[in-house]
mmCIF file of C-alpha atoms in Angstrom:
data_model
loop_
_atom_site.group_PDB
_atom_site.id
_atom_site.type_symbol
_atom_site.label_atom_id
_atom_site.label_comp_id
_atom_site.label_asym_id
_atom_site.label_seq_id
_atom_site.Cartn_x
_atom_site.Cartn_y
_atom_site.Cartn_z
ATOM 1 C CA MET A 244 -0.004 -0.014 -0.005
ATOM 2 C CA THR A 245 1.396 3.411 -0.939
ATOM 3 C CA HIS A 246 0.880 6.108 1.656
ATOM 4 C CA THR A 247 0.706 9.555 0.105
ATOM 5 C CA ALA A 248 0.120 11.668 3.213
ATOM 6 C CA ASN A 249 1.957 12.115 6.479
ATOM 7 C CA PRO A 250 -0.601 12.240 9.345
ATOM 8 C CA PHE A 251 1.980 12.796 12.073
ATOM 9 C CA GLY A 252 3.983 15.921 11.228
ATOM 10 C CA GLN A 253 7.751 16.133 10.881
ATOM 11 C CA VAL A 254 9.025 17.860 14.061
ATOM 12 C CA LEU A 255 7.592 15.820 16.896
ATOM 13 C CA VAL A 256 8.474 16.468 20.539
ATOM 14 C CA ALA A 257 8.795 13.498 22.882
ATOM 15 C CA LEU A 258 7.112 15.518 25.566
ATOM 16 C CA VAL A 259 8.227 15.553 29.221
ATOM 17 C CA THR A 260 5.377 15.425 31.759
ATOM 18 C CA PRO A 261 5.905 18.367 34.129
ATOM 19 C CA MET A 262 5.228 17.492 37.747
ATOM 20 C CA THR A 263 4.903 19.250 41.051
ATOM 21 C CA ALA A 264 7.508 18.896 43.777
ATOM 22 C CA ASP A 265 5.563 16.029 45.313
ATOM 23 C CA GLY A 266 5.235 14.037 42.094
ATOM 24 C CA GLU A 267 1.751 14.976 40.948
ATOM 25 C CA VAL A 268 1.242 15.856 37.277
ATOM 26 C CA ASP A 269 1.322 19.648 37.071
ATOM 27 C CA TRP A 270 -1.526 20.106 34.607
ATOM 28 C CA PRO A 271 -1.179 23.892 34.125
ATOM 29 C CA ALA A 272 2.536 23.405 33.468
ATOM 30 C CA VAL A 273 1.749 20.602 30.969
ATOM 31 C CA GLU A 274 -0.625 22.911 29.142
ATOM 32 C CA LYS A 275 1.960 25.737 29.015
ATOM 33 C CA HIS A 276 4.754 23.465 27.907
ATOM 34 C CA MET A 277 2.631 21.994 25.105
ATOM 35 C CA ASP A 278 1.826 25.479 23.865
ATOM 36 C CA ASP A 279 5.487 26.512 24.114
ATOM 37 C CA VAL A 280 6.791 23.679 21.909
ATOM 38 C CA ILE A 281 4.045 24.119 19.339
ATOM 39 C CA THR A 282 4.734 27.842 19.181
ATOM 40 C CA ALA A 283 8.434 27.059 18.710
ATOM 41 C CA GLY A 284 7.755 24.966 15.619
ATOM 42 C CA ALA A 285 6.645 21.479 16.599
ATOM 43 C CA ASP A 286 3.888 20.080 14.402
ATOM 44 C CA GLY A 287 3.475 16.961 16.484
ATOM 45 C CA ILE A 288 3.650 15.980 20.154
ATOM 46 C CA VAL A 289 4.158 12.461 21.488
ATOM 47 C CA VAL A 290 2.677 12.252 24.977
ATOM 48 C CA THR A 291 3.181 9.367 27.411
ATOM 49 C CA GLY A 292 6.316 8.112 25.703
ATOM 50 C CA THR A 293 9.539 7.179 27.347
ATOM 51 C CA THR A 294 10.425 10.813 27.948
ATOM 52 C CA GLY A 295 6.931 11.423 29.327
ATOM 53 C CA GLU A 296 7.584 8.790 32.045
ATOM 54 C CA THR A 297 4.876 6.484 30.727
ATOM 55 C CA SER A 298 5.978 3.646 33.045
ATOM 56 C CA THR A 299 4.953 5.610 36.142
ATOM 57 C CA LEU A 300 1.846 7.373 34.783
ATOM 58 C CA THR A 301 -1.567 5.985 35.590
ATOM 59 C CA ASP A 302 -3.947 5.099 32.825
ATOM 60 C CA ALA A 303 -6.147 8.045 33.713
ATOM 61 C CA GLU A 304 -3.179 10.409 33.472
ATOM 62 C CA LYS A 305 -2.220 9.003 30.083
ATOM 63 C CA ILE A 306 -5.684 9.572 28.690
ATOM 64 C CA ARG A 307 -5.856 13.045 30.224
ATOM 65 C CA LEU A 308 -2.613 13.971 28.535
ATOM 66 C CA VAL A 309 -4.148 13.133 25.162
ATOM 67 C CA GLU A 310 -7.261 15.157 25.968
ATOM 68 C CA LEU A 311 -5.261 18.193 27.113
ATOM 69 C CA GLY A 312 -2.959 17.914 24.115
ATOM 70 C CA LYS A 313 -5.910 18.045 21.740
ATOM 71 C CA ASP A 314 -7.291 21.093 23.533
ATOM 72 C CA VAL A 315 -3.975 22.963 23.554
ATOM 73 C CA ALA A 316 -3.015 22.053 19.965
ATOM 74 C CA ALA A 317 -6.402 23.133 18.576
ATOM 75 C CA GLY A 318 -5.406 21.839 15.195
ATOM 76 C CA ARG A 319 -1.893 23.332 15.220
ATOM 77 C CA ALA A 320 -0.141 20.048 15.876
ATOM 78 C CA LYS A 321 -0.872 16.330 15.931
ATOM 79 C CA ILE A 322 -1.179 14.493 19.244
ATOM 80 C CA ILE A 323 0.348 11.019 19.244
ATOM 81 C CA THR A 324 0.059 8.713 22.246
ATOM 82 C CA GLY A 325 3.081 6.566 23.048
ATOM 83 C CA GLY A 326 1.759 5.031 26.248
ATOM 84 C CA GLY A 327 1.479 1.407 25.295
ATOM 85 C CA SER A 328 2.188 -1.697 27.358
ATOM 86 C CA ASN A 329 4.132 -4.922 27.222
ATOM 87 C CA GLU A 330 0.818 -6.663 27.797
ATOM 88 C CA THR A 331 -1.004 -6.783 24.453
ATOM 89 C CA ALA A 332 -4.520 -6.659 25.900
ATOM 90 C CA HIS A 333 -3.661 -3.668 28.072
ATOM 91 C CA ALA A 334 -1.996 -1.866 25.164
ATOM 92 C CA ILE A 335 -5.142 -2.327 23.082
ATOM 93 C CA GLU A 336 -7.244 -0.952 25.934
ATOM 94 C CA LEU A 337 -5.076 2.140 26.267
ATOM 95 C CA TYR A 338 -4.965 2.886 22.550
ATOM 96 C CA LYS A 339 -8.721 2.469 22.176
ATOM 97 C CA ALA A 340 -9.251 4.916 25.021
ATOM 98 C CA SER A 341 -6.787 7.366 23.440
ATOM 99 C CA GLU A 342 -8.569 7.110 20.109
ATOM 100 C CA LYS A 343 -11.878 7.823 21.812
ATOM 101 C CA VAL A 344 -10.595 11.113 23.271
ATOM 102 C CA GLY A 345 -9.156 12.284 19.973
ATOM 103 C CA ALA A 346 -5.565 11.054 19.532
ATOM 104 C CA ASP A 347 -4.268 11.583 15.995
ATOM 105 C CA GLY A 348 -2.019 8.536 16.044
ATOM 106 C CA ILE A 349 -0.400 5.922 18.221
ATOM 107 C CA MET A 350 3.168 4.805 18.777
ATOM 108 C CA ILE A 351 3.604 1.105 19.648
ATOM 109 C CA VAL A 352 6.781 0.207 21.468
ATOM 110 C CA THR A 353 8.268 -3.266 21.092
ATOM 111 C CA PRO A 354 7.080 -5.280 24.120
ATOM 112 C CA TYR A 355 9.702 -4.801 26.827
ATOM 113 C CA TYR A 356 10.846 -7.107 29.619
ATOM 114 C CA ASN A 357 9.010 -10.164 28.217
ATOM 115 C CA LYS A 358 11.674 -10.609 25.480
ATOM 116 C CA PRO A 359 9.249 -12.107 22.941
ATOM 117 C CA THR A 360 10.381 -13.840 19.768
ATOM 118 C CA GLN A 361 9.925 -11.976 16.486
ATOM 119 C CA ALA A 362 6.676 -13.934 15.995
ATOM 120 C CA GLY A 363 5.470 -12.499 19.288
ATOM 121 C CA VAL A 364 6.561 -8.964 18.347
ATOM 122 C CA LEU A 365 4.749 -9.251 15.012
ATOM 123 C CA THR A 366 1.591 -10.585 16.617
ATOM 124 C CA HIS A 367 1.603 -7.805 19.226
ATOM 125 C CA PHE A 368 1.913 -5.154 16.545
ATOM 126 C CA ARG A 369 -0.741 -6.704 14.344
ATOM 127 C CA LEU A 370 -3.307 -7.081 17.084
ATOM 128 C CA VAL A 371 -2.836 -3.517 18.368
ATOM 129 C CA ALA A 372 -2.958 -2.101 14.831
ATOM 130 C CA ASP A 373 -6.091 -4.160 14.128
ATOM 131 C CA ALA A 374 -7.811 -2.680 17.178
ATOM 132 C CA THR A 375 -7.646 0.956 16.076
ATOM 133 C CA ASP A 376 -8.303 3.036 12.986
ATOM 134 C CA LEU A 377 -5.499 5.404 13.935
ATOM 135 C CA PRO A 378 -2.211 5.604 11.998
ATOM 136 C CA VAL A 379 0.585 3.693 13.735
ATOM 137 C CA ILE A 380 4.234 4.452 14.393
ATOM 138 C CA LEU A 381 6.311 1.457 15.501
ATOM 139 C CA TYR A 382 8.984 2.232 18.109
ATOM 140 C CA ASP A 383 12.241 0.310 17.651
ATOM 141 C CA ILE A 384 14.445 0.862 20.725
ATOM 142 C CA PRO A 385 16.212 -2.382 21.663
ATOM 143 C CA GLY A 386 18.392 -0.594 24.207
ATOM 144 C CA ARG A 387 15.316 -0.249 26.410
ATOM 145 C CA THR A 388 13.130 -3.159 25.354
ATOM 146 C CA GLY A 389 15.865 -5.786 24.953
ATOM 147 C CA VAL A 390 14.406 -6.860 21.596
ATOM 148 C CA PRO A 391 14.935 -5.200 18.168
ATOM 149 C CA ILE A 392 12.398 -5.247 15.383
ATOM 150 C CA ARG A 393 14.197 -7.361 12.841
ATOM 151 C CA TYR A 394 14.282 -6.411 9.184
ATOM 152 C CA GLU A 395 12.101 -9.350 8.174
ATOM 153 C CA THR A 396 9.527 -8.451 10.837
ATOM 154 C CA ILE A 397 9.460 -4.841 9.565
ATOM 155 C CA LEU A 398 8.778 -6.055 6.035
ATOM 156 C CA ARG A 399 5.872 -8.191 7.234
ATOM 157 C CA ILE A 400 4.228 -5.635 9.500
ATOM 158 C CA ALA A 401 4.694 -2.901 6.849
ATOM 159 C CA LYS A 402 1.921 -4.623 4.893
ATOM 160 C CA HIS A 403 -0.624 -3.694 7.588
ATOM 161 C CA PRO A 404 -2.686 -0.717 6.305
ATOM 162 C CA ASN A 405 -2.545 1.149 9.624
ATOM 163 C CA VAL A 406 1.218 0.847 10.124
ATOM 164 C CA LEU A 407 2.742 3.896 8.441
ATOM 165 C CA ALA A 408 6.016 4.641 10.207
ATOM 166 C CA ILE A 409 8.881 3.652 12.495
ATOM 167 C CA LYS A 410 10.637 5.646 15.161
ATOM 168 C CA ASP A 411 14.226 4.415 14.966
ATOM 169 C CA ALA A 412 16.451 4.477 18.037
ATOM 170 C CA LYS A 413 18.517 1.562 16.856
ATOM 171 C CA GLY A 414 20.978 3.544 14.764
ATOM 172 C CA ASP A 415 21.405 0.970 11.979
ATOM 173 C CA PHE A 416 21.511 3.341 9.005
ATOM 174 C CA SER A 417 22.021 0.563 6.477
ATOM 175 C CA GLU A 418 18.814 -1.074 7.677
ATOM 176 C CA VAL A 419 16.961 2.240 7.513
ATOM 177 C CA SER A 420 17.986 2.653 3.858
ATOM 178 C CA ARG A 421 17.050 -0.936 3.095
ATOM 179 C CA VAL A 422 13.586 -0.591 4.644
ATOM 180 C CA LEU A 423 12.989 2.752 2.882
ATOM 181 C CA ASN A 424 13.836 1.025 -0.405
ATOM 182 C CA GLN A 425 11.658 -2.032 0.238
ATOM 183 C CA THR A 426 8.551 -0.458 1.891
ATOM 184 C CA ASP A 427 6.439 2.695 1.958
ATOM 185 C CA LEU A 428 7.106 3.234 5.649
ATOM 186 C CA MET A 429 8.105 6.667 6.952
ATOM 187 C CA TYR A 430 11.058 6.851 9.348
ATOM 188 C CA PHE A 431 11.353 9.181 12.327
ATOM 189 C CA SER A 432 14.720 9.664 13.981
ATOM 190 C CA GLY A 433 14.548 8.609 17.621
ATOM 191 C CA ASP A 434 18.106 9.622 18.465
ATOM 192 C CA ASP A 435 18.647 13.375 18.844
ATOM 193 C CA ALA A 436 22.260 13.181 17.719
ATOM 194 C CA ASN A 437 21.307 11.419 14.489
ATOM 195 C CA VAL A 438 18.427 13.593 13.286
ATOM 196 C CA LEU A 439 20.286 15.151 10.336
ATOM 197 C CA PRO A 440 21.939 11.831 9.279
ATOM 198 C CA HIS A 441 18.546 10.147 9.339
ATOM 199 C CA LEU A 442 16.966 12.946 7.320
ATOM 200 C CA SER A 443 19.833 12.870 4.827
ATOM 201 C CA ILE A 444 19.008 9.270 3.820
ATOM 202 C CA GLY A 445 15.295 9.790 3.534
ATOM 203 C CA ALA A 446 13.746 9.929 6.994
ATOM 204 C CA THR A 447 10.534 11.916 7.319
ATOM 205 C CA GLY A 448 11.234 13.698 10.582
ATOM 206 C CA LEU A 449 12.159 13.304 14.220
ATOM 207 C CA ILE A 450 10.666 12.503 17.626
ATOM 208 C CA GLY A 451 13.058 14.327 19.887
ATOM 209 C CA VAL A 452 13.817 14.891 23.563
ATOM 210 C CA THR A 453 15.987 17.981 23.123
ATOM 211 C CA ALA A 454 13.121 19.536 21.197
ATOM 212 C CA ASN A 455 11.422 20.050 24.573
ATOM 213 C CA ILE A 456 14.035 22.779 25.145
ATOM 214 C CA ALA A 457 14.597 23.983 21.573
ATOM 215 C CA ALA A 458 12.089 22.912 18.945
ATOM 216 C CA GLN A 459 12.872 25.859 16.678
ATOM 217 C CA PRO A 460 16.254 24.630 15.395
ATOM 218 C CA TYR A 461 14.767 21.217 14.584
ATOM 219 C CA ARG A 462 12.138 23.009 12.568
ATOM 220 C CA ALA A 463 14.976 24.819 10.779
ATOM 221 C CA ILE A 464 16.812 21.548 10.060
ATOM 222 C CA VAL A 465 13.721 19.864 8.669
ATOM 223 C CA ASP A 466 12.715 22.848 6.583
ATOM 224 C CA ALA A 467 16.253 23.154 5.230
ATOM 225 C CA VAL A 468 16.338 19.474 4.258
ATOM 226 C CA ASN A 469 12.912 19.801 2.643
ATOM 227 C CA ARG A 470 14.210 22.575 0.386
ATOM 228 C CA GLY A 471 17.530 20.840 -0.285
ATOM 229 C CA ASP A 472 19.721 23.259 1.673
ATOM 230 C CA LEU A 473 22.260 20.964 3.289
ATOM 231 C CA ALA A 474 24.493 23.832 4.370
ATOM 232 C CA ALA A 475 21.747 25.448 6.450
ATOM 233 C CA ALA A 476 20.701 22.078 7.929
ATOM 234 C CA THR A 477 24.304 21.291 8.869
ATOM 235 C CA ALA A 478 24.820 24.703 10.509
ATOM 236 C CA ALA A 479 21.700 24.200 12.688
ATOM 237 C CA HIS A 480 22.848 20.653 13.508
ATOM 238 C CA LYS A 481 26.240 21.920 14.666
ATOM 239 C CA GLN A 482 24.662 24.617 16.823
ATOM 240 C CA LEU A 483 22.537 21.993 18.562
ATOM 241 C CA GLU A 484 25.315 19.521 19.214
ATOM 242 C CA PRO A 485 26.403 20.681 22.716
ATOM 243 C CA LEU A 486 22.755 21.015 23.818
ATOM 244 C CA VAL A 487 22.010 17.481 22.568
ATOM 245 C CA ARG A 488 25.082 16.240 24.447
ATOM 246 C CA ALA A 489 23.883 17.951 27.648
ATOM 247 C CA VAL A 490 20.445 16.389 27.356
ATOM 248 C CA MET A 491 21.240 12.909 26.112
ATOM 249 C CA THR A 492 24.632 11.902 27.525
ATOM 250 C CA HIS A 493 24.886 12.035 31.319
ATOM 251 C CA VAL A 494 21.497 11.002 32.743
ATOM 252 C CA PRO A 495 18.237 9.784 31.196
ATOM 253 C CA GLY A 496 16.866 12.378 28.789
ATOM 254 C CA THR A 497 13.752 12.910 30.897
ATOM 255 C CA VAL A 498 15.852 13.875 33.915
ATOM 256 C CA SER A 499 18.173 16.250 32.097
ATOM 257 C CA ALA A 500 15.387 17.865 30.046
ATOM 258 C CA LYS A 501 13.390 18.626 33.192
ATOM 259 C CA TYR A 502 16.508 19.888 34.984
ATOM 260 C CA ILE A 503 17.240 22.280 32.131
ATOM 261 C CA LEU A 504 13.656 23.409 31.623
ATOM 262 C CA HIS A 505 13.403 24.181 35.326
ATOM 263 C CA GLY A 506 16.670 26.113 35.272
ATOM 264 C CA LEU A 507 15.250 28.170 32.433
ATOM 265 C CA GLY A 508 12.114 28.871 34.450
ATOM 266 C CA ARG A 509 9.881 27.091 31.935
ATOM 267 C CA ILE A 510 8.522 24.475 34.363
ATOM 268 C CA GLY A 511 7.954 24.854 38.089
ATOM 269 C CA SER A 512 9.798 21.736 39.244
ATOM 270 C CA PRO A 513 12.383 19.325 37.804
ATOM 271 C CA ARG A 514 10.775 16.440 39.690
ATOM 272 C CA VAL A 515 10.666 12.968 38.163
ATOM 273 C CA ARG A 516 8.953 9.874 39.523
ATOM 274 C CA LEU A 517 10.860 6.982 41.062
ATOM 275 C CA PRO A 518 12.770 4.951 40.112
ATOM 276 C CA LEU A 519 14.079 7.980 38.153
ATOM 277 C CA VAL A 520 15.840 10.550 40.308
ATOM 278 C CA GLY A 521 17.301 13.980 39.611
ATOM 279 C CA PRO A 522 20.944 14.358 38.652
ATOM 280 C CA GLU A 523 23.562 13.919 41.333
ATOM 281 C CA GLU A 524 25.969 16.823 41.924
ATOM 282 C CA TRP A 525 28.593 15.533 39.528
ATOM 283 C CA GLU A 526 25.980 14.740 36.847
ATOM 284 C CA ALA A 527 24.466 18.202 37.173
ATOM 285 C CA ALA A 528 27.909 19.743 36.888
ATOM 286 C CA LYS A 529 28.537 17.861 33.618
ATOM 287 C CA ILE A 530 25.176 18.964 32.198
ATOM 288 C CA GLU A 531 25.980 22.572 33.116
ATOM 289 C CA ASP A 532 29.449 22.319 31.537
ATOM 290 C CA GLU A 533 27.855 21.201 28.237
ATOM 291 C CA LEU A 534 25.326 24.026 28.421
ATOM 292 C CA ALA A 535 28.132 26.544 28.775
ATOM 293 C CA LEU A 536 29.185 25.564 25.238
ATOM 294 C CA VAL A 537 25.749 26.303 23.685
ATOM 295 C CA ARG A 538 25.881 29.321 21.404
ATOM 296 C CA ASP A 539 23.215 30.995 19.272
ATOM 297 C CA VAL A 540 20.640 28.228 19.406
ATOM 298 C CA PRO A 541 17.300 29.810 18.435
ATOM 299 C CA GLY A 542 14.796 29.569 21.288
ATOM 300 C CA ALA A 543 17.371 28.512 23.888
ATOM 301 C CA ASP A 544 18.809 31.503 25.757
ATOM 302 C CA PHE A 545 20.941 30.239 28.628
ATOM 303 C CA SER A 546 22.043 33.664 29.862
ATOM 304 C CA ASN A 547 19.400 33.418 32.594
ATOM 305 C CA PHE A 548 19.861 29.713 33.326
ATOM 306 C CA ARG A 549 19.521 29.192 37.083
ATOM 307 C CA PRO A 550 19.875 25.504 37.959
ATOM 308 C CA ASP A 551 18.540 24.285 41.289
ATOM 309 C CA ARG A 552 20.289 21.058 42.254
ATOM 310 C CA ASN A 553 18.412 20.748 45.520
ATOM 311 C CA ALA A 554 15.027 20.848 43.796
ATOM 312 C CA ALA A 555 16.159 18.163 41.371
ATOM 313 C CA ALA A 556 17.562 15.811 44.028
ATOM 314 C CA GLY A 557 15.778 12.522 44.597
ATOM 315 C CA GLY A 558 12.538 11.325 43.091
ATOM 316 C CA ALA A 559 8.889 11.249 44.051
ATOM 317 C CA LEU A 560 6.045 8.802 44.393
ATOM 318 C CA PRO A 561 2.730 9.967 42.894
ATOM 319 C CA LYS A 562 -0.103 10.625 45.296
ATOM 320 C CA VAL A 563 -2.764 8.824 43.313
ATOM 321 C CA SER A 564 -5.386 6.240 44.086
ATOM 322 C CA GLY A 565 -6.115 3.123 42.111
ATOM 323 C CA THR A 566 -3.949 1.180 39.709
ATOM 324 C CA THR A 567 -0.836 2.576 38.093
ATOM 325 C CA ARG A 568 -0.944 -0.002 35.297
#
C-alpha cells in the first residue's frame, strides 16, 4: 500500500510530563509546555512516551494527557500517544481509550521485559494495529526493550494498512535505507544526535527529547532538508550539538530535560517519579558544563539559566489512588 500523506507531522516532541515537587502531574505546566513547543515549531507531540515517564503514569493520566494535548493544539499540531504496554490486551485498551478522546495517532513500542520472539513482536503489533483506525508508528528501541524489530519483521508488519512509520532508536543506517527502499514506511529519527543523518538518507522527521528545550532549530533543520539546503541544515545541527550532548549523555533524557527546563524557568519543578531521580551533583555539573558551550541556538537563551540542584535531588512517588498500570 502506498501512503501519500503524512498524518503525524515532521518535528515531533517526545514531551516531558511536568510534575509538582511532590510528584503529581502539574496540569497547568503541561498545558503551558505543550503550547510553548508548538509555538516554537513542533507540528506533532508524542505524549506518554519514554520521555513522558509512561511507566509511572496511571492510565487516567495518560488519557488526560491526550485530551489536554488536543485542547492545547487546537489543530496546530498532531497529538500522538506513546503510552502502550508490554501486555498486548492492556496496550489495546489504552490505545482504544486514546482514540476515543481524539488522539491523531499511536506509537507502539516493542514489548519490553517479556523478550518475545519476532513472531510475538509481530503478533503484538498486528493485534494492536487491528484494534484501532488510527495511523501507527512502531517504536524500535532495543536498548530499552531488549528486543529489536528485525528487518524481516518490519517487512511483514509494513503490509498492515494502519502501520505507516517507524521511530528508529537503533541507529542501523544501512537497515533504514534498506527498509525505505523495500517499503512505503516513513522513518522518524529517535536519536537526537542522528536527526540530520537520518533525514539525509530519507527519513521523514524526528521524535526528539531535546526539542522540549529547543524545537525551533529542529524546525529549521527539517525545513532546510525539505528545500535541499544541506549547508543550512548542517549549520543548525552543529549549533545543537552541545545542547544534545547535555540532554542525552549524562542522565536519562527525561531527567536532564526537566533539569534544564526548570533552570530556564519554563517548568515549576524538575521532579521525576521514582525509580528515576534527579541528577547527582557531579551529573548536574557535567550537564551545566555542556550548556556553557551552547551558542546561538534559536529559542534557547541560557544567559538566565539558574539551575537548582536541591530541587532536582531525589525522586517522588505519585499521590494517586487506584492502579498505576
